[in-house]
Amino acid sequence: MRTLLLSLCLWSTISLASNFPLVIDPVVNETPPGANVTAGYLTLVNETGTEIVITGAYSPTITKVEIHRSLIKDDVAKMELQKSVILAPGATVKFEHGGYHLMLMALTEPLTSGQSVDIILSTSVGDMLIEMPVKKIGMGMHKDQTSQAPEPQGSNTPTETEVKMEESHQMNTDSEEQVSSK
Amino acid sequence: MNSPETNKPAQSKSWLPMAAIACIAIAAGVFAGTRQSMKGQPQVSHDQQAIQTVQAKLESATLFPDDFKQLPAFSLPYGESKMLSEADFKGKWSVLFFGFTHCPDICPNTLNEMNGVVSQLTQDQLAIPQVVFITVDPVRDTVEKMAKYVGHFNEAFIGLSGDLTDITKLTTELGIVASYTADANGGDGYSVDHTASMLVIDPELKVRAKLNPPHKIETITKDLKTIMANYN
């Protein structure tokens, strides 16, 4: 009986957890002195069969968080506020340098590497809390956005962050191979 | 009775100037024609040929013609009460680019990439260009703030600020765009759209090339090496 209950419980958590997109490599750029804004990057993978819409972001510790998109059009760098970001079933959407990013605004104190920032993404399937480590600029980037310095300890492999909102350990055991094969 | 006789010489005299006009017209036409045919043929000057040869070796940067533009006269503050003017560009290569500290994505990453370029050039024991970051938002980016911000990426980098009028004069003269957009949500903030490419200034203050986005350490390093090696 107990086993049945436990497995039922587990089954329900897993099914709940899988409603959320998988989060890979979340990182917030350290703030250079004088800056009161910075960017956050991550990759979202929608492993579910239904569309997920990201409708906004907020944080318990940051005054204002917005989803922005950098774009360079006719040699002019612009930033556009995004009201929503759509993750189609099976889609991978990267928040990366030169594209979508989380803009952390009106920072009251500097963010330094080693810290972490809690960011909540509002989505069509509920809010999801993401713990985003703060790193030196260029450190959290993928290989093509090169940084000369070696990656900090332990971050050579993609870090798949805990989505704290639900018991989502099942999700976090997914390897990158599985993700990219989608 | 006299009239036909008197008329004759008068008539012959009158077509003389006409003939002269016709001659001039034909000559002008022939001249214009030759000019036209000269234009039609690919007439490449020595300078142009040299530019084309170097351009072919560049991955992303684009070269300007030799007589395109000189860095205009200016004087703007940086660091601890120091002034930078066009004279400080003499005898060295420089990379000039524009941005602002309220820019979370493109500007800090570009500065980081330029630091990568400098360390790459240092490793290869090559000349290091003077790197100058000019704010297009001097109202919020004070000289002091710029010094700290830019120094975070590389202590040798120069962060210029100053009066908005002086900055606008320099950016306009260099053909740099800066456009200000107020916060859509009615906040107290504003954003600045600005030219994304960087300018390469040669040791004689000529605006020599544009480093086009997206900026990648390898591409910029390679292109700078090519440009500096070909125009020394």
Short mmCIF file of C-alpha atoms in Angstrom, two decimals:
data_model
loop_
_atom_site.label_atom_id
_atom_site.label_comp_id
_atom_site.label_asym_id
_atom_site.label_seq_id
_atom_site.Cartn_x
_atom_site.Cartn_y
_atom_site.Cartn_z
CA MET A 1 0.00 0.00 0.00
CA ARG A 2 2.74 2.36 1.03
CA THR A 3 4.68 1.59 -2.12
CA LEU A 4 1.64 2.25 -4.20
CA LEU A 5 1.07 5.59 -2.52
CA LEU A 6 4.71 6.53 -2.91
CA SER A 7 4.78 5.63 -6.56
CA LEU A 8 1.52 7.48 -7.11
CA CYS A 9 3.04 10.50 -5.43
CA LEU A 10 6.19 10.23 -7.50
CA TRP A 11 4.19 9.75 -10.65
CA SER A 12 2.18 12.89 -9.99
CA THR A 13 5.25 14.99 -9.22
CA ILE A 14 6.99 13.81 -12.34
CA SER A 15 4.02 14.57 -14.49
CA LEU A 16 3.71 17.99 -12.89
CA ALA A 17 7.38 18.73 -13.27
CA SER A 18 7.41 17.80 -16.89
CA ASN A 19 4.98 20.62 -17.64
CA PHE A 20 7.87 23.03 -17.29
CA PRO A 21 10.63 23.64 -19.79
CA LEU A 22 14.04 22.25 -19.00
CA VAL A 23 16.57 24.91 -17.96
CA ILE A 24 20.18 24.62 -19.14
CA ASP A 25 23.19 26.79 -18.30
CA PRO A 26 21.57 29.68 -16.47
CA VAL A 27 24.02 32.52 -15.81
CA VAL A 28 23.91 36.17 -14.81
CA ASN A 29 26.76 38.45 -15.85
CA GLU A 30 28.73 40.06 -13.08
CA THR A 31 28.15 43.83 -13.00
CA PRO A 32 31.09 45.99 -14.01
CA PRO A 33 31.58 48.79 -11.47
CA GLY A 34 29.17 51.64 -12.08
CA ALA A 35 26.63 49.52 -13.93
CA ASN A 36 23.19 49.06 -12.42
CA VAL A 37 21.93 46.73 -15.09
CA THR A 38 23.10 43.33 -16.23
CA ALA A 39 22.00 40.42 -18.39
CA GLY A 40 20.94 36.87 -17.59
CA TYR A 41 21.22 34.01 -20.06
CA LEU A 42 19.85 30.46 -20.19
CA THR A 43 18.55 27.84 -22.55
CA LEU A 44 14.97 26.61 -22.31
CA VAL A 45 13.91 23.30 -23.77
CA ASN A 46 10.25 22.48 -24.11
CA GLU A 47 10.16 18.72 -23.81
CA THR A 48 6.40 18.63 -23.52
CA GLY A 49 3.94 18.17 -26.32
CA THR A 50 2.29 21.53 -25.77
CA GLU A 51 3.32 25.11 -26.38
CA ILE A 52 4.69 27.01 -23.39
CA VAL A 53 4.62 30.80 -23.33
CA ILE A 54 7.06 32.77 -21.18
CA THR A 55 5.17 35.90 -20.22
CA GLY A 56 7.60 37.70 -17.96
CA ALA A 57 10.18 37.53 -15.23
CA TYR A 58 10.64 38.86 -11.73
CA SER A 59 12.84 38.38 -8.74
CA PRO A 60 12.48 38.66 -4.98
CA THR A 61 15.79 40.53 -4.82
CA ILE A 62 16.01 42.54 -8.06
CA THR A 63 13.85 45.65 -8.51
CA LYS A 64 12.91 44.93 -12.08
CA VAL A 65 13.49 42.07 -14.49
CA GLU A 66 12.42 42.19 -18.12
CA ILE A 67 12.78 39.93 -21.10
CA HIS A 68 14.66 41.76 -23.83
CA ARG A 69 16.04 40.94 -27.20
CA SER A 70 19.18 42.54 -28.60
CA LEU A 71 19.31 42.93 -32.29
CA ILE A 72 21.57 44.64 -34.74
CA LYS A 73 19.72 46.07 -37.68
CA ASP A 74 21.51 48.10 -40.36
CA ASP A 75 24.53 48.32 -38.07
CA VAL A 76 22.48 49.79 -35.22
CA ALA A 77 22.35 47.90 -31.92
CA LYS A 78 18.87 47.96 -30.40
CA MET A 79 17.10 46.37 -27.47
CA GLU A 80 13.49 45.36 -27.61
CA LEU A 81 11.24 44.54 -24.69
CA GLN A 82 9.58 41.16 -25.25
CA LYS A 83 6.07 40.70 -23.92
CA SER A 84 6.27 36.97 -24.46
CA VAL A 85 8.54 34.24 -25.74
CA ILE A 86 6.93 31.17 -27.25
CA LEU A 87 8.39 27.72 -26.78
CA ALA A 88 6.81 25.42 -29.34
CA PRO A 89 6.57 21.74 -28.42
CA GLY A 90 10.06 20.25 -28.65
CA ALA A 91 11.67 23.66 -29.23
CA THR A 92 14.92 24.90 -27.72
CA VAL A 93 15.12 28.64 -27.17
CA LYS A 94 18.41 30.19 -26.20
CA PHE A 95 18.68 33.36 -24.18
CA GLU A 96 22.15 34.39 -25.24
CA HIS A 97 24.45 37.30 -26.01
CA GLY A 98 23.11 39.23 -28.99
CA GLY A 99 19.62 37.74 -28.71
CA TYR A 100 17.02 37.14 -26.02
CA HIS A 101 18.21 37.91 -22.52
CA LEU A 102 16.85 38.69 -19.10
CA MET A 103 17.56 42.31 -18.27
CA LEU A 104 18.12 42.79 -14.54
CA MET A 105 17.45 46.45 -13.92
CA ALA A 106 17.80 49.10 -11.23
CA LEU A 107 20.27 47.00 -9.26
CA THR A 108 20.90 48.52 -5.86
CA GLU A 109 24.15 46.67 -5.30
CA PRO A 110 26.72 45.06 -7.56
CA LEU A 111 26.44 41.38 -8.47
CA THR A 112 29.72 39.56 -8.17
CA SER A 113 30.75 36.15 -9.37
CA GLY A 114 30.09 33.41 -6.83
CA GLN A 115 26.72 34.89 -5.87
CA SER A 116 23.46 33.62 -7.25
CA VAL A 117 20.23 35.35 -8.14
CA ASP A 118 16.74 33.90 -7.91
CA ILE A 119 14.70 34.67 -11.00
CA ILE A 120 11.12 33.59 -11.48
CA LEU A 121 9.87 33.09 -15.00
CA SER A 122 6.13 33.51 -15.43
CA THR A 123 4.92 30.95 -17.92
CA SER A 124 1.64 29.67 -19.28
CA VAL A 125 2.11 26.57 -17.12
CA GLY A 126 2.92 28.45 -13.92
CA ASP A 127 5.82 30.29 -12.35
CA MET A 128 9.20 28.64 -12.24
CA LEU A 129 12.02 29.62 -9.94
CA ILE A 130 15.52 29.47 -11.38
CA GLU A 131 18.65 29.93 -9.36
CA MET A 132 21.06 31.73 -11.62
CA PRO A 133 24.76 31.78 -10.71
CA VAL A 134 26.60 35.06 -11.25
CA LYS A 135 29.72 34.69 -13.36
CA LYS A 136 32.32 36.92 -15.01
CA ILE A 137 31.24 38.20 -18.41
CA GLY A 138 31.88 35.62 -21.09
CA MET A 139 32.16 32.75 -18.59
CA GLY A 140 28.71 31.33 -19.02
CA MET A 141 28.82 31.54 -22.77
CA HIS A 142 28.83 28.70 -25.17
CA LYS A 143 31.96 27.78 -27.07
CA ASP A 144 31.44 30.18 -29.95
CA GLN A 145 31.30 33.21 -27.69
CA THR A 146 34.85 32.74 -26.68
CA SER A 147 36.48 33.68 -23.50
CA GLN A 148 40.22 33.23 -23.13
CA ALA A 149 40.13 32.34 -19.48
CA PRO A 150 39.38 28.77 -18.43
CA GLU A 151 35.89 27.99 -17.23
CA PRO A 152 35.53 28.07 -13.48
CA GLN A 153 35.67 24.76 -11.63
CA GLY A 154 32.99 22.27 -12.42
CA SER A 155 31.19 24.29 -15.02
CA ASN A 156 32.68 22.63 -18.07
CA THR A 157 29.65 20.45 -18.41
CA PRO A 158 26.32 22.17 -18.87
CA THR A 159 24.70 22.84 -15.55
CA GLU A 160 21.10 21.93 -15.54
CA THR A 161 19.58 23.94 -12.83
CA GLU A 162 17.16 22.86 -10.29
CA VAL A 163 13.69 24.08 -10.97
CA LYS A 164 12.69 24.49 -7.37
CA MET A 165 9.01 25.06 -7.89
CA GLU A 166 8.26 21.38 -8.24
CA GLU A 167 10.03 18.20 -7.33
CA SER A 168 11.77 18.04 -10.62
CA HIS A 169 14.81 15.85 -10.06
CA GLN A 170 13.63 13.58 -12.79
CA MET A 171 14.01 16.42 -15.27
CA ASN A 172 17.47 17.29 -14.13
CA THR A 173 18.88 13.89 -14.85
CA ASP A 174 18.39 14.50 -18.55
CA SER A 175 21.69 14.72 -20.32
CA GLU A 176 22.56 17.29 -22.96
CA GLU A 177 22.67 14.56 -25.60
CA GLN A 178 19.04 13.79 -24.97
CA VAL A 179 18.19 17.45 -25.20
CA SER A 180 20.00 18.09 -28.42
CA SER A 181 18.54 14.98 -30.03
CA LYS A 182 15.10 16.52 -29.78
CA MET B 1 17.32 95.41 -107.05
CA ASN B 2 20.29 95.57 -104.84
CA SER B 3 18.85 93.43 -102.27
CA PRO B 4 19.71 89.93 -103.66
CA GLU B 5 23.39 90.92 -104.04
CA THR B 6 23.66 92.51 -100.68
CA ASN B 7 21.85 89.62 -99.20
CA LYS B 8 24.27 87.02 -100.47
CA PRO B 9 27.35 87.98 -98.55
CA ALA B 10 25.18 88.59 -95.55
CA GLN B 11 23.85 85.01 -95.84
CA SER B 12 27.27 83.41 -96.18
CA LYS B 13 28.51 85.40 -93.20
CA SER B 14 25.57 84.28 -91.12
CA TRP B 15 26.36 80.52 -91.33
CA LEU B 16 29.94 81.06 -90.21
CA PRO B 17 29.09 81.41 -86.55
CA MET B 18 26.62 78.54 -86.97
CA ALA B 19 29.45 76.33 -88.26
CA ALA B 20 31.62 77.37 -85.36
CA ILE B 21 28.86 76.42 -82.93
CA ALA B 22 28.38 73.10 -84.72
CA CYS B 23 32.12 72.41 -84.51
CA ILE B 24 32.18 73.13 -80.81
CA ALA B 25 29.11 71.01 -80.31
CA ILE B 26 30.63 68.06 -82.20
CA ALA B 27 33.91 68.43 -80.34
CA ALA B 28 32.08 68.53 -77.03
CA GLY B 29 30.08 65.49 -78.05
CA VAL B 30 33.18 63.56 -79.02
CA PHE B 31 34.85 64.57 -75.78
CA ALA B 32 31.85 63.53 -73.74
CA GLY B 33 31.75 60.28 -75.70
CA THR B 34 35.36 59.49 -74.92
CA ARG B 35 34.78 60.27 -71.27
CA GLN B 36 31.81 57.97 -71.33
CA SER B 37 33.78 55.11 -72.83
CA MET B 38 36.59 55.70 -70.30
CA LYS B 39 34.07 55.47 -67.52
CA GLY B 40 32.64 52.28 -68.93
CA GLN B 41 35.96 50.51 -68.65
CA PRO B 42 37.10 49.36 -65.22
CA GLN B 43 39.60 52.08 -64.39
CA VAL B 44 41.06 51.00 -61.06
CA SER B 45 43.55 53.34 -59.48
CA HIS B 46 46.61 52.05 -57.70
CA ASP B 47 45.08 52.93 -54.30
CA GLN B 48 41.85 51.19 -55.13
CA GLN B 49 43.70 48.10 -56.23
CA ALA B 50 45.65 48.06 -52.98
CA ILE B 51 42.41 48.38 -50.99
CA GLN B 52 40.81 45.55 -52.93
CA THR B 53 43.80 43.30 -52.27
CA VAL B 54 43.66 43.93 -48.52
CA GLN B 55 39.86 43.76 -48.45
CA ALA B 56 39.97 40.28 -49.97
CA LYS B 57 41.99 39.10 -46.96
CA LEU B 58 39.52 40.47 -44.39
CA GLU B 59 36.94 38.22 -42.78
CA SER B 60 34.43 40.76 -41.57
CA ALA B 61 35.96 44.25 -41.49
CA THR B 62 35.44 46.65 -44.39
CA LEU B 63 38.01 49.18 -45.57
CA PHE B 64 37.33 52.79 -46.42
CA PRO B 65 39.01 54.57 -49.36
CA ASP B 66 42.29 56.31 -48.53
CA ASP B 67 40.78 59.77 -48.61
CA PHE B 68 37.54 58.86 -46.80
CA LYS B 69 37.75 60.67 -43.50
CA GLN B 70 40.13 61.95 -40.85
CA LEU B 71 39.39 61.71 -37.15
CA PRO B 72 38.00 65.20 -36.46
CA ALA B 73 39.41 67.53 -33.83
CA PHE B 74 37.92 66.92 -30.39
CA SER B 75 38.78 67.00 -26.73
CA LEU B 76 36.93 64.84 -24.22
CA PRO B 77 37.58 63.92 -20.58
CA TYR B 78 38.51 60.47 -19.29
CA GLY B 79 40.02 58.80 -16.23
CA GLU B 80 41.12 61.07 -13.43
CA SER B 81 40.86 64.56 -14.96
CA LYS B 82 42.65 63.64 -18.16
CA MET B 83 41.72 64.83 -21.64
CA LEU B 84 41.91 62.88 -24.87
CA SER B 85 42.14 64.67 -28.19
CA GLU B 86 42.73 63.66 -31.80
CA ALA B 87 46.45 64.34 -31.29
CA ASP B 88 46.58 61.34 -28.94
CA PHE B 89 45.79 59.07 -31.88
CA LYS B 90 48.95 60.03 -33.78
CA GLY B 91 51.55 57.32 -34.32
CA LYS B 92 49.42 54.40 -33.11
CA TRP B 93 46.49 52.31 -34.24
CA SER B 94 43.21 52.80 -32.41
CA VAL B 95 39.86 51.09 -32.16
CA LEU B 96 36.96 53.41 -31.40
CA PHE B 97 33.50 52.27 -30.41
CA PHE B 98 30.32 53.55 -28.89
CA GLY B 99 27.88 52.38 -26.24
CA PHE B 100 26.62 53.09 -22.73
CA THR B 101 26.72 51.47 -19.31
CA HIS B 102 22.94 50.94 -19.11
CA CYS B 103 23.35 48.43 -21.92
CA PRO B 104 23.37 44.95 -20.33
CA ASP B 105 24.11 42.73 -23.29
CA ILE B 106 25.96 44.10 -26.31
CA CYS B 107 28.24 46.75 -24.74
CA PRO B 108 29.82 44.74 -21.90
CA ASN B 109 30.27 41.77 -24.18
CA THR B 110 31.95 43.93 -26.82
CA LEU B 111 34.33 45.34 -24.20
CA ASN B 112 35.01 41.79 -23.05
CA GLU B 113 35.69 40.73 -26.63
CA MET B 114 38.05 43.67 -27.16
CA ASN B 115 39.93 42.54 -24.06
CA GLY B 116 40.18 39.11 -25.67
CA VAL B 117 41.51 40.71 -28.85
CA VAL B 118 44.15 42.64 -26.91
CA SER B 119 45.34 39.56 -25.04
CA GLN B 120 45.51 37.66 -28.32
CA LEU B 121 47.63 40.42 -29.92
CA THR B 122 49.81 40.57 -26.80
CA GLN B 123 50.35 36.81 -27.00
CA ASP B 124 51.41 37.18 -30.62
CA GLN B 125 53.74 40.03 -29.60
CA LEU B 126 52.06 42.49 -31.92
CA ALA B 127 51.30 46.18 -31.52
CA ILE B 128 48.32 46.77 -29.25
CA PRO B 129 45.82 49.31 -30.54
CA GLN B 130 44.55 52.05 -28.27
CA VAL B 131 41.00 51.00 -27.33
CA VAL B 132 38.56 53.87 -26.80
CA PHE B 133 34.96 53.38 -25.68
CA ILE B 134 32.85 56.52 -26.03
CA THR B 135 29.54 56.79 -24.20
CA VAL B 136 26.52 57.89 -26.19
CA ASP B 137 24.79 58.50 -22.84
CA PRO B 138 27.07 61.02 -21.11
CA VAL B 139 24.21 62.31 -18.96
CA ARG B 140 24.16 59.07 -16.96
CA ASP B 141 27.70 57.93 -17.75
CA THR B 142 29.91 60.37 -15.93
CA VAL B 143 33.66 60.43 -16.57
CA GLU B 144 34.24 58.72 -13.23
CA LYS B 145 31.69 56.00 -13.95
CA MET B 146 33.14 55.38 -17.40
CA ALA B 147 36.67 55.07 -16.00
CA LYS B 148 35.60 52.39 -13.50
CA TYR B 149 33.38 50.57 -15.98
CA VAL B 150 35.89 50.40 -18.82
CA GLY B 151 38.82 49.74 -16.46
CA HIS B 152 37.01 46.61 -15.25
CA PHE B 153 37.56 45.01 -18.65
CA ASN B 154 41.09 46.30 -19.23
CA GLU B 155 42.97 48.98 -17.35
CA ALA B 156 44.48 50.35 -20.54
CA PHE B 157 41.07 50.95 -22.14
CA ILE B 158 39.95 54.56 -22.31
CA GLY B 159 36.35 55.45 -21.45
CA LEU B 160 35.34 58.84 -22.83
CA SER B 161 32.46 60.96 -21.60
CA GLY B 162 31.84 64.71 -21.57
CA ASP B 163 29.12 67.14 -22.58
CA LEU B 164 26.32 65.64 -24.64
CA THR B 165 26.88 68.41 -27.22
CA ASP B 166 30.56 67.54 -27.60
CA ILE B 167 29.84 63.80 -27.81
CA THR B 168 27.09 64.38 -30.37
CA LYS B 169 29.44 66.55 -32.44
CA LEU B 170 32.07 63.81 -32.54
CA THR B 171 29.61 60.99 -33.24
CA THR B 172 27.91 62.99 -35.98
CA GLU B 173 31.22 63.84 -37.64
CA LEU B 174 32.19 60.17 -37.55
CA GLY B 175 28.83 59.05 -38.92
CA ILE B 176 27.86 57.26 -35.72
CA VAL B 177 24.18 56.91 -34.92
CA ALA B 178 22.71 57.38 -31.43
CA SER B 179 18.97 57.38 -30.99
CA TYR B 180 17.24 57.74 -27.62
CA THR B 181 14.06 55.87 -26.70
CA ALA B 182 12.14 56.53 -23.50
CA ASP B 183 11.00 53.60 -21.35
CA ALA B 184 7.86 52.14 -22.95
CA ASN B 185 6.38 51.42 -19.53
CA GLY B 186 6.61 55.05 -18.49
CA GLY B 187 9.56 54.47 -16.19
CA ASP B 188 12.31 56.99 -15.59
CA GLY B 189 14.70 55.13 -17.84
CA TYR B 190 15.59 55.35 -21.48
CA SER B 191 17.55 53.27 -23.88
CA VAL B 192 20.03 54.25 -26.56
CA ASP B 193 20.18 52.57 -29.94
CA HIS B 194 23.64 53.06 -31.36
CA THR B 195 26.01 52.06 -34.14
CA ALA B 196 27.26 48.56 -33.43
CA SER B 197 30.41 48.51 -35.53
CA MET B 198 33.79 49.78 -34.36
CA LEU B 199 36.08 52.18 -36.21
CA VAL B 200 39.73 51.53 -36.86
CA ILE B 201 41.82 54.73 -36.88
CA ASP B 202 45.29 54.53 -38.41
CA PRO B 203 48.43 56.25 -37.03
CA GLU B 204 47.81 59.22 -39.36
CA LEU B 205 44.27 59.65 -38.00
CA LYS B 206 42.60 58.24 -41.10
CA VAL B 207 39.36 56.39 -40.50
CA ARG B 208 40.68 53.23 -42.09
CA ALA B 209 38.11 50.50 -41.52
CA LYS B 210 34.93 49.39 -39.85
CA LEU B 211 34.82 46.26 -37.69
CA ASN B 212 31.38 44.91 -38.38
CA PRO B 213 29.16 42.99 -35.96
CA PRO B 214 28.70 40.32 -34.75
CA HIS B 215 32.00 40.87 -32.95
CA LYS B 216 34.07 37.75 -32.43
CA ILE B 217 37.51 37.76 -30.83
CA GLU B 218 39.11 35.61 -33.55
CA THR B 219 37.66 37.61 -36.43
CA ILE B 220 38.56 41.00 -35.00
CA THR B 221 42.09 39.84 -34.11
CA LYS B 222 42.67 38.43 -37.57
CA ASP B 223 41.27 41.49 -39.34
CA LEU B 224 43.19 43.94 -37.17
CA LYS B 225 46.40 42.04 -37.87
CA THR B 226 45.74 42.25 -41.62
CA ILE B 227 44.84 45.95 -41.53
CA MET B 228 47.79 46.94 -39.33
CA ALA B 229 50.26 44.91 -41.40
CA ASN B 230 49.11 46.40 -44.70
CA TYR B 231 49.06 50.06 -43.78
CA ASN B 232 52.19 50.64 -41.82
#
